[in-house]
mmCIF file of C-alpha atoms and ligand atoms in Angstrom:
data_model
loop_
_atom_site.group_PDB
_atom_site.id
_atom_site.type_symbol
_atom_site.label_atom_id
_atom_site.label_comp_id
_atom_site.label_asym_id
_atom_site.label_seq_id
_atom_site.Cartn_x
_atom_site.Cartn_y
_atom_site.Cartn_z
ATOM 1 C CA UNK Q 1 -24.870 -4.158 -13.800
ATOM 2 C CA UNK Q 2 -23.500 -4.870 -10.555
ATOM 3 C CA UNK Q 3 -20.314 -3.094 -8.928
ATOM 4 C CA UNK Q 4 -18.402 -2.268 -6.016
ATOM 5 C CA UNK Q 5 -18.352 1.271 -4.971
ATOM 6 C CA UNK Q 6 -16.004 2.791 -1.698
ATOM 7 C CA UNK Q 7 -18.643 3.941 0.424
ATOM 8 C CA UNK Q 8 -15.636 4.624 3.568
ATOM 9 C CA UNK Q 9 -12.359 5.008 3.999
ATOM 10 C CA UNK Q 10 -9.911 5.474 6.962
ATOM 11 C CA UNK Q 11 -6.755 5.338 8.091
ATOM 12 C CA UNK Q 12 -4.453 5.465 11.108
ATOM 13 C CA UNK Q 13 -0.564 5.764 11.423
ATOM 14 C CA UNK Q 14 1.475 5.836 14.822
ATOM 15 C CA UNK Q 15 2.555 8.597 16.834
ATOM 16 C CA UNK Q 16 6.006 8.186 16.607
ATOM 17 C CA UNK Q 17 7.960 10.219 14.215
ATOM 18 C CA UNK Q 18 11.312 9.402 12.768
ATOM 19 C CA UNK Q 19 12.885 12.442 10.386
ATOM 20 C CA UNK Q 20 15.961 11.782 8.183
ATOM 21 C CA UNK Q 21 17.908 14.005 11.134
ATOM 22 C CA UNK Q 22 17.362 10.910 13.230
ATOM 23 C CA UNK Q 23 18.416 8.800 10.767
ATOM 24 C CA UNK Q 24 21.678 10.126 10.348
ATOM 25 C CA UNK Q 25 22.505 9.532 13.727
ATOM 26 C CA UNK Q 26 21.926 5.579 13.134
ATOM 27 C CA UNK Q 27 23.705 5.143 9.920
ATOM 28 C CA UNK Q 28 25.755 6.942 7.311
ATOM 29 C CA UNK Q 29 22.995 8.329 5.488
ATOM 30 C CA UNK Q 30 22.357 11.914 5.064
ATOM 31 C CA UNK Q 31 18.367 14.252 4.792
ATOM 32 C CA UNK Q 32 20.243 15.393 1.961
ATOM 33 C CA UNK Q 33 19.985 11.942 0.290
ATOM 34 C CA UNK Q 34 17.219 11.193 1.361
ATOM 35 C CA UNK Q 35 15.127 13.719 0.283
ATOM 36 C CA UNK Q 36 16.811 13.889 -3.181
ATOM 37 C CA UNK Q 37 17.017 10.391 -3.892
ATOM 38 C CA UNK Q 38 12.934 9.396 -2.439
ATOM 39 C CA UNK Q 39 10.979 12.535 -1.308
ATOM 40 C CA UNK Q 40 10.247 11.137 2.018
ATOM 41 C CA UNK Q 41 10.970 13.391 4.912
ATOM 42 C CA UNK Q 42 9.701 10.959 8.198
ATOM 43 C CA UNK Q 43 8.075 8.588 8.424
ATOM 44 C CA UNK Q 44 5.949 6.774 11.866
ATOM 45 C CA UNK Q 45 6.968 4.099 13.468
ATOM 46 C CA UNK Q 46 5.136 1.387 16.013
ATOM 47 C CA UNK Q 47 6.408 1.414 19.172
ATOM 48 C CA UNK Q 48 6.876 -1.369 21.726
ATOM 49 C CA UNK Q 49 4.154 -4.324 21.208
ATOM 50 C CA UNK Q 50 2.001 -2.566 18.672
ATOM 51 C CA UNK Q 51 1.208 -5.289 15.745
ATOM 52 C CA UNK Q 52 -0.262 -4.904 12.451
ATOM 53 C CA UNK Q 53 -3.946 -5.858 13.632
ATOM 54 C CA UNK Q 54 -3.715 -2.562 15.794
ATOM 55 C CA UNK Q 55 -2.920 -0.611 13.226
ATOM 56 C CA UNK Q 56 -5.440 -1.853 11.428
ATOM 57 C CA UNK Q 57 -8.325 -1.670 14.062
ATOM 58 C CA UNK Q 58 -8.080 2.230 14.181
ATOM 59 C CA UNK Q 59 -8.255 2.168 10.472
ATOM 60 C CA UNK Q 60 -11.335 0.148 10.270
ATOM 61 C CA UNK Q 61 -12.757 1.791 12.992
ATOM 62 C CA UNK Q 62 -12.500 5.139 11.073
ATOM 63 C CA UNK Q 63 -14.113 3.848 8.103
ATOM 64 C CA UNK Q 64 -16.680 1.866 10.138
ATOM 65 C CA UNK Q 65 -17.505 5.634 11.666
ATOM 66 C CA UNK Q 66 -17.237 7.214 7.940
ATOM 67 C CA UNK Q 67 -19.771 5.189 6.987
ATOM 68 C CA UNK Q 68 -22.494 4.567 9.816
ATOM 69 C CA UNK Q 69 -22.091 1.046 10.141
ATOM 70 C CA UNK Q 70 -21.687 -1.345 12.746
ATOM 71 C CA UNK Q 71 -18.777 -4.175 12.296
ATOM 72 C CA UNK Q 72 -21.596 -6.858 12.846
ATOM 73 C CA UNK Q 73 -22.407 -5.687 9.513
ATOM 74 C CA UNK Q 74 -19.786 -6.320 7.420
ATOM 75 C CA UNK Q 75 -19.665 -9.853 5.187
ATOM 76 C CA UNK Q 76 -15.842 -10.343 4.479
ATOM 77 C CA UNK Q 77 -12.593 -9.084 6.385
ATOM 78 C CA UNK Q 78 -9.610 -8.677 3.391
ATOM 79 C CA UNK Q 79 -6.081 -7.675 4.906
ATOM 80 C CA UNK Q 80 -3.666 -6.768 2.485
ATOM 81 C CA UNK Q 81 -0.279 -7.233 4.621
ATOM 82 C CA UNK Q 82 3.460 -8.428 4.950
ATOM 83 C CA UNK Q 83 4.344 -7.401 8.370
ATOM 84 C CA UNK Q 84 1.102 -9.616 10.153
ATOM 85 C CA UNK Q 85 0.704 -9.954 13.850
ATOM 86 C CA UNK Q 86 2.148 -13.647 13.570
ATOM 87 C CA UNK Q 87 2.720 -16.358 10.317
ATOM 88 C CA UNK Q 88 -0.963 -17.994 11.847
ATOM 89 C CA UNK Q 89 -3.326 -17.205 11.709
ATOM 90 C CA UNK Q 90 -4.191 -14.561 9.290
ATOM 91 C CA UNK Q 91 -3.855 -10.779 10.642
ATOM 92 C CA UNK Q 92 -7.545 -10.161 8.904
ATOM 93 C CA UNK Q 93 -8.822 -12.784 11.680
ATOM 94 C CA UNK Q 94 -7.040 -11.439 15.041
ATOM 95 C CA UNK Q 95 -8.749 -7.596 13.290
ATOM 96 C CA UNK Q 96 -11.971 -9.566 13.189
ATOM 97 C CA UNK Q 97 -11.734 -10.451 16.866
ATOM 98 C CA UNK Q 98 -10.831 -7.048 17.901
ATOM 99 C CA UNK Q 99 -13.744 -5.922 15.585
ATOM 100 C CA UNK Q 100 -16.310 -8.416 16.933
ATOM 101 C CA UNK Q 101 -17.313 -8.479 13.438
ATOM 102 C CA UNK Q 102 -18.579 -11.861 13.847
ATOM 103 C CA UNK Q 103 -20.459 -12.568 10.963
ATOM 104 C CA UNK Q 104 -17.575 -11.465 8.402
ATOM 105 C CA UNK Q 105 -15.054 -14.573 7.179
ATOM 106 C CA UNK Q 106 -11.547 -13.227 7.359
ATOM 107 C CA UNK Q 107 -8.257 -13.737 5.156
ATOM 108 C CA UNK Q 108 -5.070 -11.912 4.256
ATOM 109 C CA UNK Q 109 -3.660 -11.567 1.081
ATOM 110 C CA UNK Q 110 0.130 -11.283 0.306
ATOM 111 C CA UNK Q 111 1.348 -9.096 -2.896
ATOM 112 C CA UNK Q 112 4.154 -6.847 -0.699
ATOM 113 C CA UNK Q 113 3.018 -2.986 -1.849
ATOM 114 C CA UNK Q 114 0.409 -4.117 -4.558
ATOM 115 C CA UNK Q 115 -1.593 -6.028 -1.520
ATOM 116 C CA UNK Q 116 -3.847 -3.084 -0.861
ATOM 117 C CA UNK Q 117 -5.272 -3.073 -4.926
ATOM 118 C CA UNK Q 118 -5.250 -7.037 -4.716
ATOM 119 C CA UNK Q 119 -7.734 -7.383 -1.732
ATOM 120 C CA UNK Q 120 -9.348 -4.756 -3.607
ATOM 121 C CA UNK Q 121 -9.694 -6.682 -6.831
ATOM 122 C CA UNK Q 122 -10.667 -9.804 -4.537
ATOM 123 C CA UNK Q 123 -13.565 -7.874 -2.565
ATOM 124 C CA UNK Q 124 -14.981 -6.787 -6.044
ATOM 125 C CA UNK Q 125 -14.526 -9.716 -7.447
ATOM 126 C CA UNK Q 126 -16.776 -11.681 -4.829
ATOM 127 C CA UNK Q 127 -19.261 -8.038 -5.023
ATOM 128 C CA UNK Q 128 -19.736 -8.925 -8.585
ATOM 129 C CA UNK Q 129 -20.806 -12.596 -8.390
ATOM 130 C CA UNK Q 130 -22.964 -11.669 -5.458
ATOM 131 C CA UNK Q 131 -21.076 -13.883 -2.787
ATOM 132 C CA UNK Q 132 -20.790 -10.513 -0.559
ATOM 133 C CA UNK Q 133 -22.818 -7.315 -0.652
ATOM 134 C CA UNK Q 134 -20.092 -5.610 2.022
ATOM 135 C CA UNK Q 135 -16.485 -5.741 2.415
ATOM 136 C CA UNK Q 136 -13.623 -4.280 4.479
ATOM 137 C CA UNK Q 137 -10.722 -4.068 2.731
ATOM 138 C CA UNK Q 138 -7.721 -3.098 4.787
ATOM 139 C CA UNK Q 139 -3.814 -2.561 3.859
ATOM 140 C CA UNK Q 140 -1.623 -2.645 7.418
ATOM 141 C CA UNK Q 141 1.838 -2.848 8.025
ATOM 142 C CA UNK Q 142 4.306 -2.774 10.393
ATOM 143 C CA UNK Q 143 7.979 -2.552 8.296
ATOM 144 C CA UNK Q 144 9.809 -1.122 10.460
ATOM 145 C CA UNK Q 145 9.731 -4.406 12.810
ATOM 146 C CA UNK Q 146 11.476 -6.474 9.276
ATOM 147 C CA UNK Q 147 14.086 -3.499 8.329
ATOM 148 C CA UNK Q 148 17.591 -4.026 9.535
ATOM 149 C CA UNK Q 149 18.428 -0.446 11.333
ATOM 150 C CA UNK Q 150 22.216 -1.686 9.870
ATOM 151 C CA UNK Q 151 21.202 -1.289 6.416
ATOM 152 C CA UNK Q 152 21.102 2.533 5.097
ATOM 153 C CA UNK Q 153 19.851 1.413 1.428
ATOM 154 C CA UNK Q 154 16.811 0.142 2.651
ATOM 155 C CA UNK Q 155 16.471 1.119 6.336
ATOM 156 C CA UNK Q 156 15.448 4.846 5.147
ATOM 157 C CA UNK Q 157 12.789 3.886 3.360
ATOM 158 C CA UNK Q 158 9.907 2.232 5.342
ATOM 159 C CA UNK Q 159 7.340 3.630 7.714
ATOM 160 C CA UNK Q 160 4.152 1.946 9.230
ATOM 161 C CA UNK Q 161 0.339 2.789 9.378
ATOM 162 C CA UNK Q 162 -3.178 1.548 8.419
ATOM 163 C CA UNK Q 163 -5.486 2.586 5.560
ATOM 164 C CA UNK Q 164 -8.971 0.170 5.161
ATOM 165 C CA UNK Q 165 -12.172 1.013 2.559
ATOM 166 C CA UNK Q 166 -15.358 -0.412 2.992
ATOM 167 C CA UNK Q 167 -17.030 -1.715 -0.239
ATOM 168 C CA UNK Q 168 -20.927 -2.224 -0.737
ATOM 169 C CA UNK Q 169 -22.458 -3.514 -3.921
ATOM 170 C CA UNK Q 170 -24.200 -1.064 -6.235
ATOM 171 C CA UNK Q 171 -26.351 -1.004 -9.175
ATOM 172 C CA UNK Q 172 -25.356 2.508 -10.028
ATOM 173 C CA UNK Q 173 -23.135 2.869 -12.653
ATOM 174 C CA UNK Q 174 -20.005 4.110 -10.617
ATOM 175 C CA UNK Q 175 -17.633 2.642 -8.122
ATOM 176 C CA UNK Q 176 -14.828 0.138 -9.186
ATOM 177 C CA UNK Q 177 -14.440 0.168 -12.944
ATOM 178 C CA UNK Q 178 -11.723 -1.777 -14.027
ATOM 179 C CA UNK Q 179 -9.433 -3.598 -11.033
ATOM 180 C CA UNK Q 180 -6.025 -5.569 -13.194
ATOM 181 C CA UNK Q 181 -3.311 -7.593 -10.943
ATOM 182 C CA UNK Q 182 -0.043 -8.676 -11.983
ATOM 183 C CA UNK Q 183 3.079 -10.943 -11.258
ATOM 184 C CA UNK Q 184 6.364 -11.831 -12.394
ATOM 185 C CA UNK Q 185 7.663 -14.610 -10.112
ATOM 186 C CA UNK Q 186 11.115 -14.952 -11.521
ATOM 187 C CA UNK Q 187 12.189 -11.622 -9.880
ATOM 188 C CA UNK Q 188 10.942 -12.568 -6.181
ATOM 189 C CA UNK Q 189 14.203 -12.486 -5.267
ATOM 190 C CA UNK Q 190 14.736 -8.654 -5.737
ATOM 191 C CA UNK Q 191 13.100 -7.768 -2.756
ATOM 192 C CA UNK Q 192 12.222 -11.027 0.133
ATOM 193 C CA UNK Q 193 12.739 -11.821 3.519
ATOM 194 C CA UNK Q 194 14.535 -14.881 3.601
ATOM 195 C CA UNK Q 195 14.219 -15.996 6.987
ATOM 196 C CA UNK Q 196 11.377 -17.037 8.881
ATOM 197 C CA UNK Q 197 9.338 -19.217 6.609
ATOM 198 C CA UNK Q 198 9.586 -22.704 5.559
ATOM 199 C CA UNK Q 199 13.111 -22.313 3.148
ATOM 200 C CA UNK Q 200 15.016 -21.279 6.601
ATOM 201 C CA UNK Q 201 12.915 -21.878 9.386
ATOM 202 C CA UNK Q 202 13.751 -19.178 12.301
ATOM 203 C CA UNK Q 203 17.055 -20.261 14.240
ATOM 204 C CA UNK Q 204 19.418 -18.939 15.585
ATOM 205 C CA UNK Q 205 21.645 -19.179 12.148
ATOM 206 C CA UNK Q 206 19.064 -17.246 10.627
ATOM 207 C CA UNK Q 207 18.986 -14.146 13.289
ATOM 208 C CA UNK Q 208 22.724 -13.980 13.057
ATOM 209 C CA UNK Q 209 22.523 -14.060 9.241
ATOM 210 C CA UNK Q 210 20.001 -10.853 9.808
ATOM 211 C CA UNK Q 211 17.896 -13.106 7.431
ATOM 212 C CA UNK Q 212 14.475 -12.159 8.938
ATOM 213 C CA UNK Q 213 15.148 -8.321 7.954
ATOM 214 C CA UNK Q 214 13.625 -7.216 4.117
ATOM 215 C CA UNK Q 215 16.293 -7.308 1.576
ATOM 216 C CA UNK Q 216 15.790 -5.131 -1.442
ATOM 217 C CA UNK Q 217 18.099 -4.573 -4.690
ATOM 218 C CA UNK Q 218 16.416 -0.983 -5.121
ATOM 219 C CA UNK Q 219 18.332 0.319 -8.235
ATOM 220 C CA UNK Q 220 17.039 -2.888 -10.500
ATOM 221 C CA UNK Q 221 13.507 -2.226 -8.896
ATOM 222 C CA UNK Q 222 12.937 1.145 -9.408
ATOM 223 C CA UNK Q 223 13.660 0.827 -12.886
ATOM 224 C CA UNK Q 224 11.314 -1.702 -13.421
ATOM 225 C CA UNK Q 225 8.690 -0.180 -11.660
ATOM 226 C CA UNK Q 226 8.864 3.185 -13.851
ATOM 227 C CA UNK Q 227 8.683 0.604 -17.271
ATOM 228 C CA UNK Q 228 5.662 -1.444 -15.607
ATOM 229 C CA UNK Q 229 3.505 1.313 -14.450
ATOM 230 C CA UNK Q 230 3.587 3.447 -17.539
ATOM 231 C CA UNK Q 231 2.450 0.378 -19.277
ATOM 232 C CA UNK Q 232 -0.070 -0.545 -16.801
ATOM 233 C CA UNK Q 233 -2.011 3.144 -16.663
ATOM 234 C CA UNK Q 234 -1.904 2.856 -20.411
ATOM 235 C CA UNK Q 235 -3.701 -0.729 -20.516
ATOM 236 C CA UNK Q 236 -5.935 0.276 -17.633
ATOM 237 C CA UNK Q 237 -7.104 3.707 -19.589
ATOM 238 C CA UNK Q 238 -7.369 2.266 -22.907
ATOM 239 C CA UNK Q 239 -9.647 -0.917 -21.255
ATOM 240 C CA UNK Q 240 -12.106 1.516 -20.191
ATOM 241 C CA UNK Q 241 -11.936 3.808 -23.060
ATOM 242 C CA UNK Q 242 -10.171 6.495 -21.110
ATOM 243 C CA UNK Q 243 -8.043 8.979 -21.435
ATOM 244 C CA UNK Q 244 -4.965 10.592 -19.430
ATOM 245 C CA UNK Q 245 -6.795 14.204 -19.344
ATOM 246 C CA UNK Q 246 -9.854 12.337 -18.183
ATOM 247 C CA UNK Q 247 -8.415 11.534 -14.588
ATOM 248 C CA UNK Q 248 -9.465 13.930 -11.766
ATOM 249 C CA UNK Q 249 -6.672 11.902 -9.689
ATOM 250 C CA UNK Q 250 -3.945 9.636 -9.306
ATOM 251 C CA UNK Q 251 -3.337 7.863 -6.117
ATOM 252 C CA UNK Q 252 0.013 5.723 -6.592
ATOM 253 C CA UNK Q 253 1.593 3.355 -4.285
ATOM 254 C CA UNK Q 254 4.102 6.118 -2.432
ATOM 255 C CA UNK Q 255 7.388 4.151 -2.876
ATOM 256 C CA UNK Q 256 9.614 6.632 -4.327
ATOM 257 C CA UNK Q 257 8.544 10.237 -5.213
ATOM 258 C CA UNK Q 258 10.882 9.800 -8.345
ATOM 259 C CA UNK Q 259 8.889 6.964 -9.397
ATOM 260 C CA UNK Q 260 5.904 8.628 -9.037
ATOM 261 C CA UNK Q 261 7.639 11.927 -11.054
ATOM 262 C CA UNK Q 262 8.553 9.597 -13.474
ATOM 263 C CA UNK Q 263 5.290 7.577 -14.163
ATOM 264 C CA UNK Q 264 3.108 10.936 -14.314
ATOM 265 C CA UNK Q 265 5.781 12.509 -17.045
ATOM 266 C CA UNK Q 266 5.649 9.463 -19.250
ATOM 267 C CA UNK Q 267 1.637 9.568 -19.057
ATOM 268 C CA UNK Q 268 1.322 13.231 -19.010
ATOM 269 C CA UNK Q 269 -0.472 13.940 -16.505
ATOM 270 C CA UNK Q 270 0.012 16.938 -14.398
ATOM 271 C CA UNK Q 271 1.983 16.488 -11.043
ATOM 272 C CA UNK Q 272 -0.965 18.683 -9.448
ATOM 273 C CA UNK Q 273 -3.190 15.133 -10.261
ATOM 274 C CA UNK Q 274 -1.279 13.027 -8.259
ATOM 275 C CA UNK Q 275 -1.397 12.244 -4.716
ATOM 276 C CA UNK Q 276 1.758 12.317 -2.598
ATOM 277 C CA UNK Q 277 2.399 11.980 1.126
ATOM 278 C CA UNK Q 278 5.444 9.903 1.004
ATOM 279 C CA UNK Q 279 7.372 12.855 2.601
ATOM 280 C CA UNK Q 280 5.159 12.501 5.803
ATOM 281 C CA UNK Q 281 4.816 8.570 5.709
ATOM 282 C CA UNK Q 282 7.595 6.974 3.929
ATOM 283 C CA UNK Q 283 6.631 3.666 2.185
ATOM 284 C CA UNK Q 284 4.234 1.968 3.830
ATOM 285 C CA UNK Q 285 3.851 -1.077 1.666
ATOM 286 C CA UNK Q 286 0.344 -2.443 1.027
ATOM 287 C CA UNK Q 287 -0.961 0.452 3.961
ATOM 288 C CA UNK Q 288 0.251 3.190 1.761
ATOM 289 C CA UNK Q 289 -3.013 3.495 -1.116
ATOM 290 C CA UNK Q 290 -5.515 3.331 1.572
ATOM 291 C CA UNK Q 291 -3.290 5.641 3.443
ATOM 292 C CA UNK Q 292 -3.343 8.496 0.929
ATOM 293 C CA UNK Q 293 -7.176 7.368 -0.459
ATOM 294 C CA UNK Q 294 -8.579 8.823 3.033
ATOM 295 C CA UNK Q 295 -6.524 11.760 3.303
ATOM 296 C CA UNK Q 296 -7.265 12.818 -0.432
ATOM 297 C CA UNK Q 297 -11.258 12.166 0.549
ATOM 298 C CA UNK Q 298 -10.891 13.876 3.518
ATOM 299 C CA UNK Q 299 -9.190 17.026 2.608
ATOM 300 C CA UNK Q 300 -11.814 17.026 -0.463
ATOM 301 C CA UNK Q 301 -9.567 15.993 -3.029
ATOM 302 C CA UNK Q 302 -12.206 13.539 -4.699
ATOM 303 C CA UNK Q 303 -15.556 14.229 -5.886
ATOM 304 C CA UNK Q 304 -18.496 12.531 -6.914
ATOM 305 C CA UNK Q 305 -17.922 11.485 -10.865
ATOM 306 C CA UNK Q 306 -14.434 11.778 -10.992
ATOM 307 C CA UNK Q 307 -12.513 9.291 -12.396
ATOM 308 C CA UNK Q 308 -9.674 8.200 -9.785
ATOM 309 C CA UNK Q 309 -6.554 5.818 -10.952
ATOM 310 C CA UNK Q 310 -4.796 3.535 -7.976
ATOM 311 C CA UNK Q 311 -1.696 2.127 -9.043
ATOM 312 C CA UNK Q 312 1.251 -0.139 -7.355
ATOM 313 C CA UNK Q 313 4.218 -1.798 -7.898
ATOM 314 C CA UNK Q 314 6.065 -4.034 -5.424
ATOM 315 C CA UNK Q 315 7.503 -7.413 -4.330
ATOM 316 C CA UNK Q 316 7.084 -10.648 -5.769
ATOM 317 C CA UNK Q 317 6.737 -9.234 -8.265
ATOM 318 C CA UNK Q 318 3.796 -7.966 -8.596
ATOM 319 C CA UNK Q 319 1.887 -4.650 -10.165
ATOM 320 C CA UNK Q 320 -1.790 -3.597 -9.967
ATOM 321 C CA UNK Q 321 -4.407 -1.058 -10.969
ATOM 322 C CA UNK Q 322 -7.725 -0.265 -9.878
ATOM 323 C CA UNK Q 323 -10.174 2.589 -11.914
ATOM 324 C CA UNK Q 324 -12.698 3.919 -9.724
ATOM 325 C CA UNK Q 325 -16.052 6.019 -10.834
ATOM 326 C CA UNK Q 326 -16.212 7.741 -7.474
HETATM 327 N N1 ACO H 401 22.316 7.225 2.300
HETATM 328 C C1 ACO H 401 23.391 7.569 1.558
HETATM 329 N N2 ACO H 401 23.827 6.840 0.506
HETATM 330 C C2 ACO H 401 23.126 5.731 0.205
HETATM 331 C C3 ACO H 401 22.001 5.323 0.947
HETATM 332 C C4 ACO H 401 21.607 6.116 2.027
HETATM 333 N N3 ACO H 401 20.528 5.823 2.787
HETATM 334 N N4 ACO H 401 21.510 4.186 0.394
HETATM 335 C C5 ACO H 401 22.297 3.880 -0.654
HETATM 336 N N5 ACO H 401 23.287 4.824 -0.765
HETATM 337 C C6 ACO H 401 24.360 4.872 -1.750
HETATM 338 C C7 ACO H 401 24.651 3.511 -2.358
HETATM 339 O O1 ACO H 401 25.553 2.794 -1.541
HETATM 340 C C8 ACO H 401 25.274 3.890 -3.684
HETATM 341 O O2 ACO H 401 26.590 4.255 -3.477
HETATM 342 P P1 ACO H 401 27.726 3.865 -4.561
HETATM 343 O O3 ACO H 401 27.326 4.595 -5.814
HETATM 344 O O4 ACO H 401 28.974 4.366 -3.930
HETATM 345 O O5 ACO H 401 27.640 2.378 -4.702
HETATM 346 C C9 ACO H 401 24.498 5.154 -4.076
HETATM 347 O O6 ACO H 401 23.914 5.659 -2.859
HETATM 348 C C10 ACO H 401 23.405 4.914 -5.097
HETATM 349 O O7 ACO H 401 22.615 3.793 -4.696
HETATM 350 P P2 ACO H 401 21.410 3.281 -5.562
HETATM 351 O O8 ACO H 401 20.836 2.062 -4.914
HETATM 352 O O9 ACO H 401 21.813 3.182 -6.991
HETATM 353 O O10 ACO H 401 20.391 4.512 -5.388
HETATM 354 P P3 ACO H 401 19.042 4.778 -6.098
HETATM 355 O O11 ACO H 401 19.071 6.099 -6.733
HETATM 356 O O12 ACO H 401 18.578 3.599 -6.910
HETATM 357 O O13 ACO H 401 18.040 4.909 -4.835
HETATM 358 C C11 ACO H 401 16.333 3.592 -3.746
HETATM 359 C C12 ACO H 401 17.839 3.807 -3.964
HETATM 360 C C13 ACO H 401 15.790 4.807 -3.039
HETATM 361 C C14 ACO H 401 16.141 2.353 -2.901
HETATM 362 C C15 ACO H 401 15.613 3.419 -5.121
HETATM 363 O O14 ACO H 401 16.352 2.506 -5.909
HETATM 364 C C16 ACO H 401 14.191 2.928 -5.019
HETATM 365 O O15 ACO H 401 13.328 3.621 -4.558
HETATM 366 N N6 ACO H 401 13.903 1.719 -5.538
HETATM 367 C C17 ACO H 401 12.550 1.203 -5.714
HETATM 368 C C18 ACO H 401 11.915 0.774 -4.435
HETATM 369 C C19 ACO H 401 10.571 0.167 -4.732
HETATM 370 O O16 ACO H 401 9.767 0.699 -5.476
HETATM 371 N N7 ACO H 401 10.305 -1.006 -4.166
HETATM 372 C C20 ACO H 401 9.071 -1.696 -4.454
HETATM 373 C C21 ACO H 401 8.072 -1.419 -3.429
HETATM 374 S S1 ACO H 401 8.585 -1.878 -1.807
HETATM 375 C C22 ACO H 401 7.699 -3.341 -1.367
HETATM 376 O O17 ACO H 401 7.122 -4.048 -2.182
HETATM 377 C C23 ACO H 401 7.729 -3.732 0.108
#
């Protein structure tokens, strides 16, 4: 049977640090709250003309290194992203100029934090019917340039990096086991950037309606998020014939570290199983899986055999989960 295994990963985040100390200097907001209310600590932050497809080069690069390959070698360019370089063309095609990966065909795909585990499920998808032996998968974004500095409920909350995998098809029987996507259109409105696109073209009505900054009704969302995720790890598990006490690791998307509390209690899984750097990074949208991915391979945190659990929950709505043999 043919699958998709991670043969790479990398990741990159910029050098800038802002700490919830500097964030109570910008708005009435407090490390206090912070901490308590989302676990996150600091998070980076791009700095003058720095654009998604930078972010993203280092990452690739990293993973390119990782795994001994040259970018002439890689089939398909996926960049899971909300914060591109520009609305055209595609952020995955400005990374494959940078790359000179010039036999790769490019695209982005759009699912706010789940984008990361979509791309994924796309790349495996076109492993498995043999369209592509070799993908780079990437999750880059830059939120920080799209949060309105005004706005204390959602301006503590975002932070910007790079995380990208490189897939290769495999007749072994490990790698991607299960990947599941999600949506739920008819709550796109709790969390959108109104401005900018085709409903209110840029103008300068829209800049003084701060409509191209991410709006985000967080209470509604969180609690949605814990219901769809417990659900979704239970599906995913039971699909593969799995159980809880059978994962060496969960990675989640690092939104809120009470989300992530949450979703291990209700599967019962220990909080030791679960990877979280949110307090270092903040949420990093579709960046943040790949993010924590490389720094849980690097540090040794995953092993050959073990059964690994991605999982994400953002905009649009959507939800994902990808089960990975590693
Ligand atoms: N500092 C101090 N007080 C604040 C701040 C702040 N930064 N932000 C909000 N408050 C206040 C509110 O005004 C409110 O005050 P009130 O009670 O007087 O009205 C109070 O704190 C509670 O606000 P809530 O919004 O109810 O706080 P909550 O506990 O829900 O935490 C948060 C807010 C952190 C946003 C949380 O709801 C959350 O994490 N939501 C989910 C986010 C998520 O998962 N998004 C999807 C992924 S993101 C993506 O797809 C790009």
């Amino acid at each position: 049977m043919l699958r998709s295994k991670i043969i790479a990963t990398g990741s990159y985040v910029p050098e800038k640090v802002l700490t919830n100390f500097d964030l109570e200097k910008m708005v009435e907001t407090s490390d206090e709250w912070i901490t308590e209310r989302t676990g996150i600590k600091e998070r980076r932050i791009a700095e003058g003309k720095q654009a998604a497809s930078d972010l993203a080069f280092e990452a690739s690069k990293a993973a390119l290194k990782m795994a001994g390959l040259k970018a002439k070698e890689i089939e398909l360019i996926l960049v899971a992203t909300v914060s591109g370089d520009m609305p055209l063309p595609a952020t995955a095609c400005i990374l494959q100029d940078k790359l000179e990966a010039k036999k790769a065909a490019a695209f982005d795909v759009n699912a706010a934090c789940s984008g990361f585990i979509y791309a994924l499920a796309v790349a495996d998808a076109f492993i498995r019917s043999r369209s592509y032996r070799r993908v780079l998968v990437v999750g880059a974004e830059i939120l920080t340039k799209f949060t309105d500095w005004e706005d204390r409920t959602t301006c503590v909350l975002f932070g910007d990096g790079a995380g990208a995998v490189i897939l290769e098809a495999t007749e072994e029987d490990r790698g991607i086991l299960s990947a599941r996507i999600h949506s739920d259109g008819s709550m796109w409105d709790l969390l959108h950037t109104p401005g900018g696109g085709s409903r209110n073209p840029a103008s300068k009505e829209t800049v003084r309606k701060r409509l191209h900054y991410i709006k985000m009704r967080g209470n509604e969302t969180f609690k949605i998020a814990v219901r769809t995720l417990e659900g979704l790890i239970r599906d995913t598990l039971k699909e593969n014939k799995l159980k809880t006490s059978d994962l060496a690791l969960l990675i989640p998307h690092q939104a809120n570290l009470r989300i992530i509390q949450a979703t291990a209690r209700r599967i019962d899984l220990p909080i030791e199983k679960v990877m979280v750097n949110l307090d270092r990074y903040g949420n990093t949208s579709a960046a943040s899986i790949p993010l924590a991915l490389d720094e849980a391979v690097r540090i040794g945190k995953v092993r050959r055999g073990d059964y690994i659990l991605l999982e994400a929950f953002g905009g649009g709505l959507t939800w994902a989960s990808a089960l990975i043999k590693w």
